[in-house]
mmCIF file of C-alpha atoms in Angstrom:
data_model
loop_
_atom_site.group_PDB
_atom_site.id
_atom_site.type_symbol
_atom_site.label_atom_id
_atom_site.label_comp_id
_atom_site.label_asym_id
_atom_site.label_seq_id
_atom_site.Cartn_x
_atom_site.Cartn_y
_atom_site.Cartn_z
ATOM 1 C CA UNK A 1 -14.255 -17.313 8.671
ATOM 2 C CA UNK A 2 -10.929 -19.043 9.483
ATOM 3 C CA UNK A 3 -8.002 -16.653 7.004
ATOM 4 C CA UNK A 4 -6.566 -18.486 4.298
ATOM 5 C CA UNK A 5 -3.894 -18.295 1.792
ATOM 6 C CA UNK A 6 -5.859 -16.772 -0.799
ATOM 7 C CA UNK A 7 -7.154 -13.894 1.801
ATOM 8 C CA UNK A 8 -3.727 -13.641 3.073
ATOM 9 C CA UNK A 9 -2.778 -12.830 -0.468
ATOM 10 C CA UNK A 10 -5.312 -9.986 -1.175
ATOM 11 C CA UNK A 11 -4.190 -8.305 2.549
ATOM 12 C CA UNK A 12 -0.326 -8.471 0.777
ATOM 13 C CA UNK A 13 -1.766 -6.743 -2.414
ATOM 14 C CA UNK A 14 -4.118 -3.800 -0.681
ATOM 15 C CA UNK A 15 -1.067 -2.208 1.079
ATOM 16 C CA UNK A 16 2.268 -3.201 2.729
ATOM 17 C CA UNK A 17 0.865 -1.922 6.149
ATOM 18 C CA UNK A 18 -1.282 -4.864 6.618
ATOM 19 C CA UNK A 19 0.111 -8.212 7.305
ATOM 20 C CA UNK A 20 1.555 -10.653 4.958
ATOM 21 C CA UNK A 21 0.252 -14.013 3.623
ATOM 22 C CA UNK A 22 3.148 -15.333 5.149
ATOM 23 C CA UNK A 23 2.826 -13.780 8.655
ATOM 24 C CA UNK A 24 -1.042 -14.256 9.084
ATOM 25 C CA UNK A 25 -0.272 -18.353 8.014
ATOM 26 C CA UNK A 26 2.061 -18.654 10.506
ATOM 27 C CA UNK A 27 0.011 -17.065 13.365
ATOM 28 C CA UNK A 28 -3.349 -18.950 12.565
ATOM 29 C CA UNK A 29 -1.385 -21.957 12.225
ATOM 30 C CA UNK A 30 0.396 -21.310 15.844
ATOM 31 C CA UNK A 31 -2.358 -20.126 17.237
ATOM 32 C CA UNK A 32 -4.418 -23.243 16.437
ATOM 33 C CA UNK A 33 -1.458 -25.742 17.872
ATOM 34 C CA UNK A 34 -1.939 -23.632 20.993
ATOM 35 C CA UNK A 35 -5.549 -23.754 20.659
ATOM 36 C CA UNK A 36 -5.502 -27.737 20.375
ATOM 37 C CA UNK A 37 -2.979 -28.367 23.013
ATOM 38 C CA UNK A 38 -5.226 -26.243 25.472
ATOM 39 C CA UNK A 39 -3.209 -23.625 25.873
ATOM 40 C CA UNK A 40 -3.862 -19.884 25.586
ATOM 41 C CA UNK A 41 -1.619 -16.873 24.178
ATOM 42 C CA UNK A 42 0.337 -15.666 27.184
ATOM 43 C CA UNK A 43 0.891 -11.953 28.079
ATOM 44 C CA UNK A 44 4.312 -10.747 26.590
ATOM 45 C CA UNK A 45 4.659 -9.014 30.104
ATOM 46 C CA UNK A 46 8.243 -6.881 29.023
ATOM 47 C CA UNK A 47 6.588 -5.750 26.143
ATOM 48 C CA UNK A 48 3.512 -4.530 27.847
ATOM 49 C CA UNK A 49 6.079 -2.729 30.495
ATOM 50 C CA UNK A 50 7.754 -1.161 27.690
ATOM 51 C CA UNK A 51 3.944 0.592 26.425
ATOM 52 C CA UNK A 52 2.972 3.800 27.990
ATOM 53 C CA UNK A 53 0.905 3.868 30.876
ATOM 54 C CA UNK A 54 -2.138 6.253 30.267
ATOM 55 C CA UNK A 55 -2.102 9.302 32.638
ATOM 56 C CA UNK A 56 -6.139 8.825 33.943
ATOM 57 C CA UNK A 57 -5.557 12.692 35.439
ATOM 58 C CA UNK A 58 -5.294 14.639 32.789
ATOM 59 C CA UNK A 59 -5.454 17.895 34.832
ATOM 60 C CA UNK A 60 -2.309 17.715 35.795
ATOM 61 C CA UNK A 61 -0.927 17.872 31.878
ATOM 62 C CA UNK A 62 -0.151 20.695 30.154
ATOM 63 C CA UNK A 63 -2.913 21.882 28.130
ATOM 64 C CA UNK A 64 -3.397 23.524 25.046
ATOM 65 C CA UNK A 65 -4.794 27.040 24.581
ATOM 66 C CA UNK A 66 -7.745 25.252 23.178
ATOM 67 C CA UNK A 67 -8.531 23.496 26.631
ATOM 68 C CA UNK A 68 -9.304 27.077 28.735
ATOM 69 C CA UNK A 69 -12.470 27.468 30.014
ATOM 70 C CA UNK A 70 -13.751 23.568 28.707
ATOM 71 C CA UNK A 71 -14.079 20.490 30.623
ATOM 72 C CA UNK A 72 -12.927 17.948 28.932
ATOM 73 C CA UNK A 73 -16.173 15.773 31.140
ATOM 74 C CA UNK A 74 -18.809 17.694 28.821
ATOM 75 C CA UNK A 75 -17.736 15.746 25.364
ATOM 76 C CA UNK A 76 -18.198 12.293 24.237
ATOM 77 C CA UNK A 77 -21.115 11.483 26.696
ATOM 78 C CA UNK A 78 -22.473 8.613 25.315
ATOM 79 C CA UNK A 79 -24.766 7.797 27.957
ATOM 80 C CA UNK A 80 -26.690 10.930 27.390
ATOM 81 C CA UNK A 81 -26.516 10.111 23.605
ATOM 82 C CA UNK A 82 -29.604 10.329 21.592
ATOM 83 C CA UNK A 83 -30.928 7.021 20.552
ATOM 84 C CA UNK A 84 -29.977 7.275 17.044
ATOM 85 C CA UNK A 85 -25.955 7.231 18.397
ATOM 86 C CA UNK A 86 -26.789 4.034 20.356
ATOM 87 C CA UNK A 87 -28.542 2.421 16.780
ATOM 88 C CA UNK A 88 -25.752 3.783 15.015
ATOM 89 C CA UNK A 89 -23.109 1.329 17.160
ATOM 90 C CA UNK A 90 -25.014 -1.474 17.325
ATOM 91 C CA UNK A 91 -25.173 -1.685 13.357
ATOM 92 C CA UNK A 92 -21.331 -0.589 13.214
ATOM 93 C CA UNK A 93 -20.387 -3.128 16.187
ATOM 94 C CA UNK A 94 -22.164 -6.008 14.249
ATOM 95 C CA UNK A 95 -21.320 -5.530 10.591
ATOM 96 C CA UNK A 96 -17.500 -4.425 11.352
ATOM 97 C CA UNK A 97 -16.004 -8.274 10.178
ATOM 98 C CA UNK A 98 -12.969 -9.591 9.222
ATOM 99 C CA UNK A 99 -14.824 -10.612 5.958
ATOM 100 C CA UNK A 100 -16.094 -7.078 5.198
ATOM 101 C CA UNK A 101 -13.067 -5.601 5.966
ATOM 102 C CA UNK A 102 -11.008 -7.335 3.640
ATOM 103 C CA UNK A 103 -13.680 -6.856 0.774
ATOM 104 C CA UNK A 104 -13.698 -2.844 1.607
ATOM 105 C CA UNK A 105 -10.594 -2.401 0.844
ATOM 106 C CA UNK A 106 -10.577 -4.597 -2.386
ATOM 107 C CA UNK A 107 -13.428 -2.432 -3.557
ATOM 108 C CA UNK A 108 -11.314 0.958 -2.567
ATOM 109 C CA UNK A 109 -8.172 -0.298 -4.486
ATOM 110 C CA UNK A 110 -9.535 -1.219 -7.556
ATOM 111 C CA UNK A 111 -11.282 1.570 -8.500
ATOM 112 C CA UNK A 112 -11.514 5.832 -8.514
ATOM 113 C CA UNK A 113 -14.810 6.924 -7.167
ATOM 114 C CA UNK A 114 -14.486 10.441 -8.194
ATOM 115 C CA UNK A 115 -11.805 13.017 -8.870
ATOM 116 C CA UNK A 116 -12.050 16.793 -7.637
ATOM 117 C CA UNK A 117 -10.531 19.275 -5.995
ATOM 118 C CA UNK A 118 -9.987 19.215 -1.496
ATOM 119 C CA UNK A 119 -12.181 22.545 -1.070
ATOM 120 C CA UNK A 120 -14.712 20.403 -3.629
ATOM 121 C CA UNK A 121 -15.011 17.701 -1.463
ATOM 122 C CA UNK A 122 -15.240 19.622 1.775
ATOM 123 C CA UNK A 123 -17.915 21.490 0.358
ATOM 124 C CA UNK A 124 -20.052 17.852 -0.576
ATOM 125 C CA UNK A 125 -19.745 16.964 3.409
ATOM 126 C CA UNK A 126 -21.858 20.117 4.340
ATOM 127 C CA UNK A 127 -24.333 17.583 3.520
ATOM 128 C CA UNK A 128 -23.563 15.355 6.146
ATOM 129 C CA UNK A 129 -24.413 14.733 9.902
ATOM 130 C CA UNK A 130 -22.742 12.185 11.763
ATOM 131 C CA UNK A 131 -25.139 9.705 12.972
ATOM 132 C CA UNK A 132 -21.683 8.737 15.845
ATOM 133 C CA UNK A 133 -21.253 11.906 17.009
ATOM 134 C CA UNK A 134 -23.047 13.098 20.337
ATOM 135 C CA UNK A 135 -21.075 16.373 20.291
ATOM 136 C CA UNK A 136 -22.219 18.244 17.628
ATOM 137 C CA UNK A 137 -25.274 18.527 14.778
ATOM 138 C CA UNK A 138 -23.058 20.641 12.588
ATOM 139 C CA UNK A 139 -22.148 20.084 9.533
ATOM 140 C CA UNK A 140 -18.922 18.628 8.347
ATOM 141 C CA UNK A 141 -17.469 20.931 6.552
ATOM 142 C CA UNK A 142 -18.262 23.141 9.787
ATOM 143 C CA UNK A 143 -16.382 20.768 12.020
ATOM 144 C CA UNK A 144 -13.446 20.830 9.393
ATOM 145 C CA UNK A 145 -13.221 24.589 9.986
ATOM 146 C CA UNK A 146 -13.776 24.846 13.531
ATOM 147 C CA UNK A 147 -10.648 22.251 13.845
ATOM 148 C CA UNK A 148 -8.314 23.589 11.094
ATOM 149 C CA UNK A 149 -9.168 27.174 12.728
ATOM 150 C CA UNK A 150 -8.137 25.699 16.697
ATOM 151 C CA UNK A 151 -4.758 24.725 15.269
ATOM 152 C CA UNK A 152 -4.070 27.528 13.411
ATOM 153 C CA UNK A 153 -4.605 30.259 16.293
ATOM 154 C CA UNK A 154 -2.628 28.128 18.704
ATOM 155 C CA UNK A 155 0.034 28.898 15.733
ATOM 156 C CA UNK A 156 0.740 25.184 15.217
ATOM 157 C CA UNK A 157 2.305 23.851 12.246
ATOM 158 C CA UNK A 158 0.903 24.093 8.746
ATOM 159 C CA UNK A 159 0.699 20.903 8.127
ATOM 160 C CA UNK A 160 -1.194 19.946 11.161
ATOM 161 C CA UNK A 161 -3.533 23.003 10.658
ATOM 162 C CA UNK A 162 -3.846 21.534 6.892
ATOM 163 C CA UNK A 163 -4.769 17.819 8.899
ATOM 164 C CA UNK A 164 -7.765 19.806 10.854
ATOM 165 C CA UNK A 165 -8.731 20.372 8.089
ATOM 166 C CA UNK A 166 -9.005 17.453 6.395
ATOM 167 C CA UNK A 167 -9.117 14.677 8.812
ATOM 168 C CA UNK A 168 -12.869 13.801 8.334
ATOM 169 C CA UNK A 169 -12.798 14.300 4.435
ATOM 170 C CA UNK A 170 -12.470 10.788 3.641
ATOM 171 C CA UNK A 171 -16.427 10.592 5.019
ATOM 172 C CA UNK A 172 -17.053 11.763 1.617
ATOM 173 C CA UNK A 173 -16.907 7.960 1.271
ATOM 174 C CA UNK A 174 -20.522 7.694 2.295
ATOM 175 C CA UNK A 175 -21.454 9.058 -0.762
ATOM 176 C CA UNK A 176 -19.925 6.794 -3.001
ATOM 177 C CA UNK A 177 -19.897 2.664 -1.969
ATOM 178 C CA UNK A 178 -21.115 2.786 1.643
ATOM 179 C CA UNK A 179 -23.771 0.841 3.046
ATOM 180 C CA UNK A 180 -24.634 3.493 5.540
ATOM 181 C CA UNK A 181 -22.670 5.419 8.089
ATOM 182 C CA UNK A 182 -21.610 2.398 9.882
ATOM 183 C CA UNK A 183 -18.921 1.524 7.607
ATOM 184 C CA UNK A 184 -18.259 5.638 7.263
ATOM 185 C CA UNK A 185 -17.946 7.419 10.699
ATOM 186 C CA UNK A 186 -17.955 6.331 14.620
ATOM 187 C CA UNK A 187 -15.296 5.342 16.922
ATOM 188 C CA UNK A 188 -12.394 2.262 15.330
ATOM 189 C CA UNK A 189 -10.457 -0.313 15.969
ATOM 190 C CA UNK A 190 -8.664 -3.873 15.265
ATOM 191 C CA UNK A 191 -10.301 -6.771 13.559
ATOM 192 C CA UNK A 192 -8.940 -9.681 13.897
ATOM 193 C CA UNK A 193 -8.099 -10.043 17.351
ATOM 194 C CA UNK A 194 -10.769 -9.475 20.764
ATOM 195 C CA UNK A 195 -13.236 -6.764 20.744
ATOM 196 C CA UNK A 196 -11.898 -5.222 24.308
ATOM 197 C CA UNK A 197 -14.478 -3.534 26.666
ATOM 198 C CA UNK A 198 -12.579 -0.132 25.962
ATOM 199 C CA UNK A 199 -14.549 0.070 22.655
ATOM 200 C CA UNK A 200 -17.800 2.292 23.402
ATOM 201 C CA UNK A 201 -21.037 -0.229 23.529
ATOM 202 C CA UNK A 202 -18.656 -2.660 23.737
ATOM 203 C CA UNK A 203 -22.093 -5.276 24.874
ATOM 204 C CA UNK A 204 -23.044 -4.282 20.759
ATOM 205 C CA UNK A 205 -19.956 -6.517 19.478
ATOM 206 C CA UNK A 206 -22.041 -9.663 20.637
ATOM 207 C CA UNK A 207 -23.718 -9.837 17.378
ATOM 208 C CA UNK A 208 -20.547 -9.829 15.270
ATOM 209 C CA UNK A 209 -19.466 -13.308 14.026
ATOM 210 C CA UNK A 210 -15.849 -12.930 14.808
ATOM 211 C CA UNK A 211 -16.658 -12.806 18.181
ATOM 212 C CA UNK A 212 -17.117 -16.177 18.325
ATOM 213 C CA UNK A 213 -14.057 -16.964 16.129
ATOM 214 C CA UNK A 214 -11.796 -19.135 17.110
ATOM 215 C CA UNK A 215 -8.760 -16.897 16.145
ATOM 216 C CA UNK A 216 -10.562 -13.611 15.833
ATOM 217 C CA UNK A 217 -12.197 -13.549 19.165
ATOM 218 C CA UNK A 218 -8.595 -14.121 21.312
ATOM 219 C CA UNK A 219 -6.518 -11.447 22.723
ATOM 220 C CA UNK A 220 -3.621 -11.244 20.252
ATOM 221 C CA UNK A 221 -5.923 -12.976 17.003
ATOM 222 C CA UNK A 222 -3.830 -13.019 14.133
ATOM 223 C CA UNK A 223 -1.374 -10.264 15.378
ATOM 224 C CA UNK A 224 2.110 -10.851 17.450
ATOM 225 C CA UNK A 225 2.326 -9.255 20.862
ATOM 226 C CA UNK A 226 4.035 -5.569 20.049
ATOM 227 C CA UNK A 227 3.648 -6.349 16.267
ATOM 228 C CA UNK A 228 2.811 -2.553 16.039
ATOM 229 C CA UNK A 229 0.287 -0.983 15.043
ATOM 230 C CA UNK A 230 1.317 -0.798 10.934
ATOM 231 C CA UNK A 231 0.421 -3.923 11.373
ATOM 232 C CA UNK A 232 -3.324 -4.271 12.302
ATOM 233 C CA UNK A 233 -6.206 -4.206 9.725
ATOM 234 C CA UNK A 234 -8.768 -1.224 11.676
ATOM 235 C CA UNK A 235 -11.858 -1.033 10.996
ATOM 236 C CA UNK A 236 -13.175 0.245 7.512
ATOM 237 C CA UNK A 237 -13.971 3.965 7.781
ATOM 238 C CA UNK A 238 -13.248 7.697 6.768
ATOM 239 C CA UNK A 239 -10.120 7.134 8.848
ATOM 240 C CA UNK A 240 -8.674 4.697 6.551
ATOM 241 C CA UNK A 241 -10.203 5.823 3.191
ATOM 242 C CA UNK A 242 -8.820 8.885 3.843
ATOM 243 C CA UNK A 243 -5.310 7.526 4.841
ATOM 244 C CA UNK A 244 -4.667 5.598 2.132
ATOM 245 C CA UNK A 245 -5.567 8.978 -0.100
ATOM 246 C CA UNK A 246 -3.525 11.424 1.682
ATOM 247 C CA UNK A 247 -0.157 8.260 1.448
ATOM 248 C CA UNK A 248 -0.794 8.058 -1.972
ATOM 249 C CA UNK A 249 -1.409 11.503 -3.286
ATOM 250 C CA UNK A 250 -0.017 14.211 -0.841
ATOM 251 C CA UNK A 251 3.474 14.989 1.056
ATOM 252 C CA UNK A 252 2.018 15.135 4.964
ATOM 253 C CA UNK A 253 4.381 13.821 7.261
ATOM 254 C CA UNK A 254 4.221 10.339 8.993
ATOM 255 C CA UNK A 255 2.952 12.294 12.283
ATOM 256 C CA UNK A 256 0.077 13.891 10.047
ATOM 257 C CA UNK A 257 -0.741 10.485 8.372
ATOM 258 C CA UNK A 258 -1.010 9.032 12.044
ATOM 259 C CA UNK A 259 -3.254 11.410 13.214
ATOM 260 C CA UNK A 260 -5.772 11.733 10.143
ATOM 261 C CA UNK A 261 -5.453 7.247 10.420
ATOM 262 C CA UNK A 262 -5.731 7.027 14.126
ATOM 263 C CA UNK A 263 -8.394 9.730 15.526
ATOM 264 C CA UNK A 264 -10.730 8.175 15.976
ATOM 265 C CA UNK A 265 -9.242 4.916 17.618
ATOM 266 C CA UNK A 266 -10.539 6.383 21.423
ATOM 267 C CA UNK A 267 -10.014 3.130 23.029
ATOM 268 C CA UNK A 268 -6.475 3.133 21.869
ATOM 269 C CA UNK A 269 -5.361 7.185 22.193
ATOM 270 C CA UNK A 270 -8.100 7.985 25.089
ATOM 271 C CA UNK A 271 -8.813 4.702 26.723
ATOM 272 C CA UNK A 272 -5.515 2.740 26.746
ATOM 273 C CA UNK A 273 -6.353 -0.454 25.510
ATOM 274 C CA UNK A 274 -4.254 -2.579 23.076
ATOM 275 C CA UNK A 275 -0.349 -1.404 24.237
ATOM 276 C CA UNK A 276 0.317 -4.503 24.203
ATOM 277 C CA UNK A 277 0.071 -4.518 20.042
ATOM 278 C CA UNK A 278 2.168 -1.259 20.211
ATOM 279 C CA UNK A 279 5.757 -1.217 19.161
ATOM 280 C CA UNK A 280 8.431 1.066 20.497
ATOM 281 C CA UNK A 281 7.661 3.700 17.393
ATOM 282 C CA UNK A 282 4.137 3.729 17.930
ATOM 283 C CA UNK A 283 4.640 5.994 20.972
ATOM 284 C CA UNK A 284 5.997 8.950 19.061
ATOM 285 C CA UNK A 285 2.673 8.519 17.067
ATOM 286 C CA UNK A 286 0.320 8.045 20.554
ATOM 287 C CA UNK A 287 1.636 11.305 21.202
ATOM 288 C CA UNK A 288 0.732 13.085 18.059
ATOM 289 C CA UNK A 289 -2.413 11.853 17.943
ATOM 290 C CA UNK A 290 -3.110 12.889 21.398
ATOM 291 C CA UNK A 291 -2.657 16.410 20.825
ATOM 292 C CA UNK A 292 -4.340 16.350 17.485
ATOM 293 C CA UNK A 293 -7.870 14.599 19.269
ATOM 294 C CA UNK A 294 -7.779 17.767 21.433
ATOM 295 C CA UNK A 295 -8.210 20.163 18.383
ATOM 296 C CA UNK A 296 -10.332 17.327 17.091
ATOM 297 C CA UNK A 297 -12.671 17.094 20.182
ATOM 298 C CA UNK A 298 -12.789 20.094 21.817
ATOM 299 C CA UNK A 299 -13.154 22.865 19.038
ATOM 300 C CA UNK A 300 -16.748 21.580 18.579
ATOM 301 C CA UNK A 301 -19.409 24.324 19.118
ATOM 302 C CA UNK A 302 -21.755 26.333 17.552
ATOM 303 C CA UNK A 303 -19.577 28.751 16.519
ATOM 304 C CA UNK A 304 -19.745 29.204 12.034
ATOM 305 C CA UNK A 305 -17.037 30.444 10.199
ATOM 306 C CA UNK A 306 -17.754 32.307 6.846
ATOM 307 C CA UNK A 307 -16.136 29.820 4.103
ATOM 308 C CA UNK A 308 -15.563 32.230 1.682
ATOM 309 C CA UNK A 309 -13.316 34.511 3.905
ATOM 310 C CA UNK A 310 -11.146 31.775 4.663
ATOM 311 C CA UNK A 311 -10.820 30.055 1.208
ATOM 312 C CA UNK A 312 -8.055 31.629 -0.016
ATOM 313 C CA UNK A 313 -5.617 30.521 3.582
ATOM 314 C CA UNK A 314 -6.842 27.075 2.889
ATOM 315 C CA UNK A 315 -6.662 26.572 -0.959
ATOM 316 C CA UNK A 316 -3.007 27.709 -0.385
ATOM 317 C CA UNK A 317 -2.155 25.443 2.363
ATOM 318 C CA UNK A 318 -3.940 22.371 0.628
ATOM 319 C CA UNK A 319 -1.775 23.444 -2.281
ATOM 320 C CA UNK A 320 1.586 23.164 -0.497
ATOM 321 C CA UNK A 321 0.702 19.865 0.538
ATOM 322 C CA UNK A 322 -1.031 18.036 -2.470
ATOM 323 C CA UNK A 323 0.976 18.187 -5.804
ATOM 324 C CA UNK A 324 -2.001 17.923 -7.852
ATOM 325 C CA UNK A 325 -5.039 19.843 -7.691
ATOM 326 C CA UNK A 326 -7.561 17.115 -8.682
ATOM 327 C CA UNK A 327 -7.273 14.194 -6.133
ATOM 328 C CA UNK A 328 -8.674 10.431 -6.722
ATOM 329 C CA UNK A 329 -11.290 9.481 -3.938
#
């Protein structure tokens, strides 16, 4: 599906994050001059200088009180995964489309799927089990806890304690217009440019049509080199859904709004890949979200917290945060 003016126009109406009508023209129509001269997008080598390189030893960084005693080797071993992880990406890989993506977030902005309370909503994901995650079979709500609790004892801010807690919230979505957990949980990133082999199963993107787009399937796609990363359309999850919430209807920081957005983008934060979308303010936000994913990742265990103990600490930090007490999902 080659982007037109009329999709262009929806991406300028969902939010002012995504590209403009304007800006999307003008790349598809460069990129297809390019494409019918025979010549490929180039490398904008200074820009790619300018990204930061990813530090593969990560032993030799300063680590969190959360990192004693754990190896960071023992989580997200996805060649040990259980089969239903592997099924889980291959559905996700395939179905994540330009297309889809652009009608997901028509359906999110034109309507309110319920309204209740943060603690509410946390309490509906105790009925969930992420089909992506190899890490845990907890709960949820469990993993919310075990998170928010991690950043609170390391005496962190509030509001990041407050994003622990509510980072995976917006997979309440999979009770409301998903089509599984494909378009819910699991590892994100861009659509509209090339699938790169830092996404996990990246051999799963094969059955997606826009890798065989003529736009969609080249390095930079419909996105500028260093265009940053405001600027991409990622892939239609919790991470989003819940984004757009907390923007809208709560006072969190742009560091807190990066991290609850960006989390789960591994082959961006843990793997390296696409610095050469990044723009020089992205790599304040690499870094937040860097130390959030190690509250995120590593705070997973079997260890259950009793709710009801620490409801009252959390209703008053969700409080300080969101002006009103019934929120639109």
């Amino acid at each position: 599906m080659v982007a037109n003016k009329k999709e262009g126009h929806i991406l300028e109406l969902i939010d002012e994050d995504v590209l403009t009508v304007n800006a999307i023209t003008a790349k598809i129509r460069k990129s297809k001059v390019a494409t019918d001269n025979g010549v490929d997008n180039v490398d904008d080598d200074e820009g790619i200088r300018k990204r930061r390189k990813v530090d593969d030893d990560e032993s030799n960084s300063e680590k969190h009180d959360i990192m004693d005693g754990i190896s960071s080797e023992e989580f997200r071993q996805y060649h040990k995964a259980k089969d239903r992880v592997r099924e889980f990406y291959k559905e996700q890989h395939e179905m994540q489309t330009m297309a889809f993506n652009l009608q997901a977030r028509i359906n999110y902005k034109t309507k309110v799927r319920a309204k209740m309370t943060i603690w509410e909503a946390l309490c509906k994901l105790s009925k969930l089990i992420d089909d992506s995650d190899p890490d845990t079979e907890l709960s949820q709500i469990d993993h919310a806890i075990q998170t928010a609790q991690a950043i609170r004892e390391d005496k962190k801010p509030r509001w990041m304690q407050l994003v622990g807690l509510i980072h995976d919230l917006g997979k309440i979505l999979y009770f409301f217009d998903s089509e599984g957990q494909w378009d819910v949980v699991g590892d994100t990133f861009p659509v509209g440019c090339e699938f790169v082999k830092e996404n996990i199963f990246h051999e799963f993107f094969a059955g997606n049509p826009d890798s065989s787009h003529p736009i969609y399937s080249t390095k930079y796609g419909m996105y500028e080199p260093n265009c940053g990363l405001s600027s991409l359309l990622i892939s239609w999850g919790h991470d989003e859904y819940m984004y757009y919430i907390t923007k809208s209807q709560s006072t969190l920081n742009e560091q807190a709004l990066a991290m609850i957005r960006y989390h789960s983008f591994y082959p961006w934060h843990r793997e390296g890949a696409y610095r050469y979308l990044m723009n020089d303010s992205d790599d304040e936000l690499l870094q937040a979200v860097q130390e959030f994913n190690e509250y995120d990742l590593y705070s997973k265990s079997l260890k259950k917290y009793d709710l009801e103990t620490l409801k009252p600490y959390y209703l008053d930090l969700i409080s300080e945060f969101f002006p009103n007490e019934y929120i639109e999902f």
